[in-house]
CSV table of C-alpha atoms in Angstrom, one decimal:
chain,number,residue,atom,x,y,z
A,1,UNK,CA,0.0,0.0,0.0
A,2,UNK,CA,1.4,3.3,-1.3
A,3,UNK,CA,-0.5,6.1,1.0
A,4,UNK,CA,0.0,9.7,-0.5
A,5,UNK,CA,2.5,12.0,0.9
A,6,UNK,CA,1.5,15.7,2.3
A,7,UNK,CA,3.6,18.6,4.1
A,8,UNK,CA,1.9,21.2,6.2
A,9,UNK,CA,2.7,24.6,4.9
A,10,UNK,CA,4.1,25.4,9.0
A,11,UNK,CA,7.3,23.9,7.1
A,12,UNK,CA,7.8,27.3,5.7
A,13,UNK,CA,5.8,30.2,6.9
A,14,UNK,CA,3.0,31.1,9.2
A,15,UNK,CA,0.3,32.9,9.0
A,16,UNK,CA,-0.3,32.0,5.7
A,17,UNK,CA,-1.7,34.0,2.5
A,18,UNK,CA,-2.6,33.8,-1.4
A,19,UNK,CA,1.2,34.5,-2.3
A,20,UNK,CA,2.6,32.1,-0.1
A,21,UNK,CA,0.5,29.4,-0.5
A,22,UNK,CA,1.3,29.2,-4.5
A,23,UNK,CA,4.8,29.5,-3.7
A,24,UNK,CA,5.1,26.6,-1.1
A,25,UNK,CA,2.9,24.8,-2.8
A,26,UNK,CA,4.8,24.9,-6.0
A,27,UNK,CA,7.9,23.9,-4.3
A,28,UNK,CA,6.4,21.4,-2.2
A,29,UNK,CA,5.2,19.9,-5.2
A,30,UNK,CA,8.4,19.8,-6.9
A,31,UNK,CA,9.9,18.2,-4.0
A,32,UNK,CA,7.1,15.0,-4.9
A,33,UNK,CA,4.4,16.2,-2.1
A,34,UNK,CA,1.1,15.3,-3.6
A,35,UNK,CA,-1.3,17.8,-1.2
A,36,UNK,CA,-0.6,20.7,1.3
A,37,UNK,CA,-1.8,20.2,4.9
A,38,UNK,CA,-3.4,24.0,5.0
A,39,UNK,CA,-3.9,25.6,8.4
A,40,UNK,CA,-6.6,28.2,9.3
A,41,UNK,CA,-4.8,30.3,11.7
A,42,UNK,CA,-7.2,33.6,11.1
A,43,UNK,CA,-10.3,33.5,8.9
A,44,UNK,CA,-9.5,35.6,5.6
A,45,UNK,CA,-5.6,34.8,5.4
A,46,UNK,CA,-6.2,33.0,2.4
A,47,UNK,CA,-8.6,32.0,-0.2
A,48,UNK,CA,-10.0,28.7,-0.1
A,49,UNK,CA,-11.3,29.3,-3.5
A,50,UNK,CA,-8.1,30.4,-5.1
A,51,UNK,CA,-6.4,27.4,-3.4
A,52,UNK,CA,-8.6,25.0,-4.5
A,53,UNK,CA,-7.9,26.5,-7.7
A,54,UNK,CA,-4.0,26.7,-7.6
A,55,UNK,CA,-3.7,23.0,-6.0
A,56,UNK,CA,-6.0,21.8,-8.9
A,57,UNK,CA,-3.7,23.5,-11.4
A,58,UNK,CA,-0.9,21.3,-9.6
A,59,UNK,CA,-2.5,18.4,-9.5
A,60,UNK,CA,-2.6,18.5,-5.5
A,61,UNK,CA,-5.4,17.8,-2.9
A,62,UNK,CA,-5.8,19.5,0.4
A,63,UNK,CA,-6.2,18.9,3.9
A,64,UNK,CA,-7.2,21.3,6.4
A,65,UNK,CA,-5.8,21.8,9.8
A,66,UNK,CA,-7.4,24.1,12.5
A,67,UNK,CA,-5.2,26.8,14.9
A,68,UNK,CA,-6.5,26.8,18.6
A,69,UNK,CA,-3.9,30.1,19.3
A,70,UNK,CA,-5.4,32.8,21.5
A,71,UNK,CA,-8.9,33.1,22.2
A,72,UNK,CA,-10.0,29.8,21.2
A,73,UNK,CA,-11.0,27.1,23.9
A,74,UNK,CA,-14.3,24.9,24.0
A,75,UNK,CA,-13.7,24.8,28.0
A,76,UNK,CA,-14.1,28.2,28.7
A,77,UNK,CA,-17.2,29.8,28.8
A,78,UNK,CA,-16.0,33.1,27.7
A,79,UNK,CA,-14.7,31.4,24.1
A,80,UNK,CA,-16.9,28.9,23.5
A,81,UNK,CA,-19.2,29.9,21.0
A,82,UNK,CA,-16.8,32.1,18.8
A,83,UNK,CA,-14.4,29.0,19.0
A,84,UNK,CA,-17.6,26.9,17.7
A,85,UNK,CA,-18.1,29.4,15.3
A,86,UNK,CA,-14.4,29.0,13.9
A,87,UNK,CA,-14.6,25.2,14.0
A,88,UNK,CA,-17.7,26.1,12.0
A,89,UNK,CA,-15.7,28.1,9.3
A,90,UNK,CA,-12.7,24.9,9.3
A,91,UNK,CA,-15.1,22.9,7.9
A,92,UNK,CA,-16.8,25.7,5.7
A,93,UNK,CA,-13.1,25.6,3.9
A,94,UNK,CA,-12.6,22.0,3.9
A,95,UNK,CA,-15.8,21.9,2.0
A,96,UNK,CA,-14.2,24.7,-0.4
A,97,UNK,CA,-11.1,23.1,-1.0
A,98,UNK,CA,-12.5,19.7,-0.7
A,99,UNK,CA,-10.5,18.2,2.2
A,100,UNK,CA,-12.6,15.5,3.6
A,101,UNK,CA,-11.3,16.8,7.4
A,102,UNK,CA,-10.3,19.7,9.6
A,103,UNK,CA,-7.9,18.1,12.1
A,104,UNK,CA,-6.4,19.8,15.6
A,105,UNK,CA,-6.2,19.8,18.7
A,106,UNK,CA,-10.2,20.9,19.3
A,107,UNK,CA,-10.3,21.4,22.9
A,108,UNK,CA,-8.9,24.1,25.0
A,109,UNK,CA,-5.9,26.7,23.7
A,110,UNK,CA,-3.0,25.0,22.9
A,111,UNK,CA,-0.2,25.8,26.0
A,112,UNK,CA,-3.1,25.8,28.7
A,113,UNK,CA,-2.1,23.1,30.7
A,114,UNK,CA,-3.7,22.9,34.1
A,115,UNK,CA,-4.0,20.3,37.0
A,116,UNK,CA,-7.4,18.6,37.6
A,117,UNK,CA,-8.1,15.9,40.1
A,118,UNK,CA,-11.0,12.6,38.6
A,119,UNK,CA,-13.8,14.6,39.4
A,120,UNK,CA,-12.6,17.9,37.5
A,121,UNK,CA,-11.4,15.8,34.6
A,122,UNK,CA,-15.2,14.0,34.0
A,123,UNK,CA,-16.9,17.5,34.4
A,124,UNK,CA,-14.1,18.9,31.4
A,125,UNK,CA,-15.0,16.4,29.6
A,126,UNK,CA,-18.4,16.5,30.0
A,127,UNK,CA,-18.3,20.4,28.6
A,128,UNK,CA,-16.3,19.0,25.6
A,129,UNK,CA,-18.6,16.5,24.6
A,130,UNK,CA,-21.6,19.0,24.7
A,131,UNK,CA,-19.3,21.8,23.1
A,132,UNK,CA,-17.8,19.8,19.9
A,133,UNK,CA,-21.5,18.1,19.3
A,134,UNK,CA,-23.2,20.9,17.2
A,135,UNK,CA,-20.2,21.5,15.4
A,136,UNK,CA,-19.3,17.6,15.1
A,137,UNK,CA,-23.2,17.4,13.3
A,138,UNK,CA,-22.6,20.6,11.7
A,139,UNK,CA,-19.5,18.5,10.0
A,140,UNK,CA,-20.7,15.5,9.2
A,141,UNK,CA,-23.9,17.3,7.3
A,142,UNK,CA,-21.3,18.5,5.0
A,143,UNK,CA,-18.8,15.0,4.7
A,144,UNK,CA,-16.3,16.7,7.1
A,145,UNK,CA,-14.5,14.5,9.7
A,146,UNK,CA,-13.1,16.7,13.0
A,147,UNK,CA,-9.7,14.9,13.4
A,148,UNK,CA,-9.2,15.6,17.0
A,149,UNK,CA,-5.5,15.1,18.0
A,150,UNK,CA,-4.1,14.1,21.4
A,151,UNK,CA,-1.3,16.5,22.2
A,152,UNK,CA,1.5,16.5,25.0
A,153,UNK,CA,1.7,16.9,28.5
A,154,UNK,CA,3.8,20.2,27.6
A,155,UNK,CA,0.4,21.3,25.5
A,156,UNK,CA,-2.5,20.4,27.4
A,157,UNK,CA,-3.3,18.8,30.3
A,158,UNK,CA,-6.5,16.8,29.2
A,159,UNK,CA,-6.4,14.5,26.2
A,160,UNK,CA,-2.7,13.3,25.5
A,161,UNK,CA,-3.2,9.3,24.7
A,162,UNK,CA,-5.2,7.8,22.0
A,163,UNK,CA,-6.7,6.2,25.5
A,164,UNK,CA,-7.7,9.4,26.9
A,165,UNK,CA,-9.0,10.4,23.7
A,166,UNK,CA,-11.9,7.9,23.0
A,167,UNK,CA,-12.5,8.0,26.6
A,168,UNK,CA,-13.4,11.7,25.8
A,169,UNK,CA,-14.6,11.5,22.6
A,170,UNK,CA,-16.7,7.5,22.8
A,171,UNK,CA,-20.0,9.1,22.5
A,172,UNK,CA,-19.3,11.4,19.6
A,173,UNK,CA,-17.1,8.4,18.1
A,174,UNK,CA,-18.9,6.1,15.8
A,175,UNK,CA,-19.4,4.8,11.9
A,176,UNK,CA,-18.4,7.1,9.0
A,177,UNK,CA,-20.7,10.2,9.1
A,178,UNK,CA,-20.1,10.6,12.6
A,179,UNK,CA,-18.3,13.7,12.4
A,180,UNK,CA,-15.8,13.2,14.7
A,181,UNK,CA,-12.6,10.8,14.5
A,182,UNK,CA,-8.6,11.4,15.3
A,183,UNK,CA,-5.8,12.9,14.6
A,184,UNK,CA,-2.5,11.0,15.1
A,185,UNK,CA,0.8,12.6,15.3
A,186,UNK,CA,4.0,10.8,15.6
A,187,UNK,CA,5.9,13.8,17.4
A,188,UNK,CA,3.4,13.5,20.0
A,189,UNK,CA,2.5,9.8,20.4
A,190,UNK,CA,7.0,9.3,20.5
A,191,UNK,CA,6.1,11.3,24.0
A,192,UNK,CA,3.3,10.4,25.2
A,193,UNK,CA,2.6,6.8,24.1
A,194,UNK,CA,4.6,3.5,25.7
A,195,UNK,CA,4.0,2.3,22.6
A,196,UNK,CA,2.8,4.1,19.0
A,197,UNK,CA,2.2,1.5,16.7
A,198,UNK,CA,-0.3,-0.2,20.3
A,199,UNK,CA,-1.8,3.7,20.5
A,200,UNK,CA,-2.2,3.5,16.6
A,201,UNK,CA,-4.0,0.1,16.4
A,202,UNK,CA,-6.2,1.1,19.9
A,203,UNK,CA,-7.8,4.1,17.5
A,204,UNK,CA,-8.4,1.6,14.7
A,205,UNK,CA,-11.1,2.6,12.6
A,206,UNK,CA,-11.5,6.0,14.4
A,207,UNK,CA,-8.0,7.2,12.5
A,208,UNK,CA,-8.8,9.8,10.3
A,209,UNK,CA,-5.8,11.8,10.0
A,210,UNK,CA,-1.8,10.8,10.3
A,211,UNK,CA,0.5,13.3,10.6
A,212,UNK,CA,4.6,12.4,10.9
A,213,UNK,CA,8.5,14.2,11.7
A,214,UNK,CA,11.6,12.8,13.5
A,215,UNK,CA,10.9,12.5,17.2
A,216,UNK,CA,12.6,15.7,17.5
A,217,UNK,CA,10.2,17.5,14.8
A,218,UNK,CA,12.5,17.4,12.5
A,219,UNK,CA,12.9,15.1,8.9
A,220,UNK,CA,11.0,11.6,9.4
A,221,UNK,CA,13.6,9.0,8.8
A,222,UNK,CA,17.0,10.0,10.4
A,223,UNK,CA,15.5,10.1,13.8
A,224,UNK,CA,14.7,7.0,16.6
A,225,UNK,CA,11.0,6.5,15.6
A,226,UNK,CA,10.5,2.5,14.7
A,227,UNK,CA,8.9,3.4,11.3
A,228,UNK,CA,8.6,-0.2,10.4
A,229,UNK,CA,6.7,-0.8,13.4
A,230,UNK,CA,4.5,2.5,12.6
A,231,UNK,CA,3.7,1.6,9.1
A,232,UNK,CA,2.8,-2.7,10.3
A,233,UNK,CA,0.1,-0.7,13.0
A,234,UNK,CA,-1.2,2.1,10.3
A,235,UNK,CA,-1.7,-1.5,7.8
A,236,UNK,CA,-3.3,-3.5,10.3
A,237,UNK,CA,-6.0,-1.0,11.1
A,238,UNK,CA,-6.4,-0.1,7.3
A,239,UNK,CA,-5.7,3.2,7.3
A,240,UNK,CA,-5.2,4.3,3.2
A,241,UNK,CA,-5.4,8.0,3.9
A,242,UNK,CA,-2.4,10.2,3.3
A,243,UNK,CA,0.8,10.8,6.1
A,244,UNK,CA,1.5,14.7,6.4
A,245,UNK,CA,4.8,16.3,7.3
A,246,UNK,CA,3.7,18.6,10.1
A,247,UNK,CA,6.9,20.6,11.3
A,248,UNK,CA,7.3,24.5,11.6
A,249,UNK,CA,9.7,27.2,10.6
A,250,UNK,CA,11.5,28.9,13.4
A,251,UNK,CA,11.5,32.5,11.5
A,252,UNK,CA,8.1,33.1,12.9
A,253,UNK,CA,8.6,34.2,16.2
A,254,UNK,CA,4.8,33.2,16.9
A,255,UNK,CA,5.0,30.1,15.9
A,256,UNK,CA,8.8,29.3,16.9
A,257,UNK,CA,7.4,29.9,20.2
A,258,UNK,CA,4.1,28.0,20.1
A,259,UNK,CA,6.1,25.1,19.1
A,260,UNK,CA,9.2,25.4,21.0
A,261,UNK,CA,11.4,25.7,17.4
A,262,UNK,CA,15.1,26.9,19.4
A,263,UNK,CA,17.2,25.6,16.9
A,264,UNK,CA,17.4,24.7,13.1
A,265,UNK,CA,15.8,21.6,12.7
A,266,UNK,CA,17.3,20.8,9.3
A,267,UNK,CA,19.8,22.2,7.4
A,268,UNK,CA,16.9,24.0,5.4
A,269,UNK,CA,12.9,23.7,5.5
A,270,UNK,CA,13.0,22.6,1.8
A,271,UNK,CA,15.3,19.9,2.8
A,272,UNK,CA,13.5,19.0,5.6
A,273,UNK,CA,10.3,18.4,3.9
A,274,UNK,CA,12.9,16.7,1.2
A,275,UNK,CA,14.6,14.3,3.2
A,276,UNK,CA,10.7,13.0,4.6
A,277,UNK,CA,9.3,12.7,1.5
A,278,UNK,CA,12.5,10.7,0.0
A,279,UNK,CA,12.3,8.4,3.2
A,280,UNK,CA,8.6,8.0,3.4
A,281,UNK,CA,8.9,7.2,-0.6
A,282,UNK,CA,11.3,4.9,-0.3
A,283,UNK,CA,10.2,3.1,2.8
A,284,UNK,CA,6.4,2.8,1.4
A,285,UNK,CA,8.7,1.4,-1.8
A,286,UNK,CA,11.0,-1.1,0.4
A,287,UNK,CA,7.7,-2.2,2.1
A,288,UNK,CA,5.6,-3.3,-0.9
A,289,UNK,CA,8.7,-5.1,-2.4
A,290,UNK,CA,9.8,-2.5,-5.5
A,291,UNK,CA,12.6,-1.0,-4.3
């Protein structure tokens, strides 16, 4: 099984806009990359109409990814309906540029981490499920999966396992046209996870969205992850959907600071995203007996 490869366009810039997005995306598709993973940090950055349009041109597909910076948490009473309302808009663009799900970490803002004892946690996550319903329907009326990812402890203090997560998440979970599935990330299940290929078959059919780097968010490949072991648990749950670079540019001092970039990771983004995409090629290649 060959699964398509995507990079997220955090590789190279943030926020994004029209001019970048042609640009990355025209180097990320001479690199080989056969979609951009396309984040909606602030509504109106970008077109999704002219993107659907210039990926088309390129031959490239589209996955969404939503931003919960500043202002947006589903646990706060002050933000919850605007961050419903942006959730809303995710999967307004995923419709637009025909991404069949907006994936993130949908719960409070990313970098909140607080300490709850059993009783706190259940009443959390009893104001997620009833926050990510409506928009979870709202979704699934239009095709749209929310790929909610588990992040680490560093991030967020209340879903970090792929346990945790349909714990949280079992009665919005269920058969396609749910609305709701996950998000896997490899950076984050190398932390938080005994074991990522166990955490990868445990959310089975629930796995909507994979995205990959080194253990050290840098290129996939030269790094300690057991890739072989990855791609056996990604196989035995069936997952044919695509594996997308997600890494970030430390010129941003937003973002280099959201995502705790001190130090090149590479010896350039472009070869960063390169030296994934020629290791995920390959190894997909090794695995299915051409190469």
């Amino acid at each position: 099984m060959r699964r398509p490869l995507g990079v997220n366009t955090w590789v190279w810039t943030s926020p994004l806009d029209d001019a970048s997005l042609l640009r990355i995306a025209e180097r990320a598709r001479g690199i080989g990359y056969e979609l951009l993973e396309l984040p909606v940090e602030t509504p109106g950055d970008w077109s999704p109409e002219l993107a659907a349009e210039r990926l088309g041109g390129l031959g490239m597909g589209a996955r969404v990814v939503g931003a919960m910076g500043e202002g947006r948490d589903l646990l706060d009473d002050t933000f919850r309906a605007s961050t419903q309302a942006y959730l809303r808009h995710c999967v307004d663009v995923a419709v637009a540029v025909g991404s069949p799900t907006v994936a993130g970490p949908f719960s409070a803002r990313t970098g909140r981490v607080w300490r709850m004892d059993a009783d706190e946690r259940a009443a959390a996550i009893r104001v997620l499920r009833e926050a990510l319903r409506p928009v979870a329907a709202y979704a699934a009326e239009r095709g749209v999966t929310l790929a909610i990812e588990p992040l680490n402890r560093y991030e967020t203090s209340l879903i970090n396992t792929v346990t945790q997560a349909l714990d949280a998440l079992d009665p919005l979970l269920g058969a396609g046209g749910s609305g709701v599935g996950l998000a896997l990330d490899a950076y984050h299940l190398n932390i938080e996870e005994r074991s990522p290929a166990s955490a990868i078959r445990a959310a089975g059919a629930h796995l909507a969205v994979v995205q990959v780097c080194g253990n050290d968010r840098g290129p996939a490949g030269p790094d300690h992850t057991d890739w072989s072991a990855f791609f056996d648990a990604l196989d035995d749950v069936g997952y044919t959907g695509p594996l997308t670079l997600e890494s970030f540019t430390g010129d941003n001092d937003t973002i280099a600071t959201a995502a705790s970039i001190w130090r090149p990771l590479a010896e350039s983004q472009d070869a960063l995203a390169r030296i994934t995409y020629d290791f995920l090629t390959d190894h997909q290649l090794q695995r299915s007996g051409r190469l």
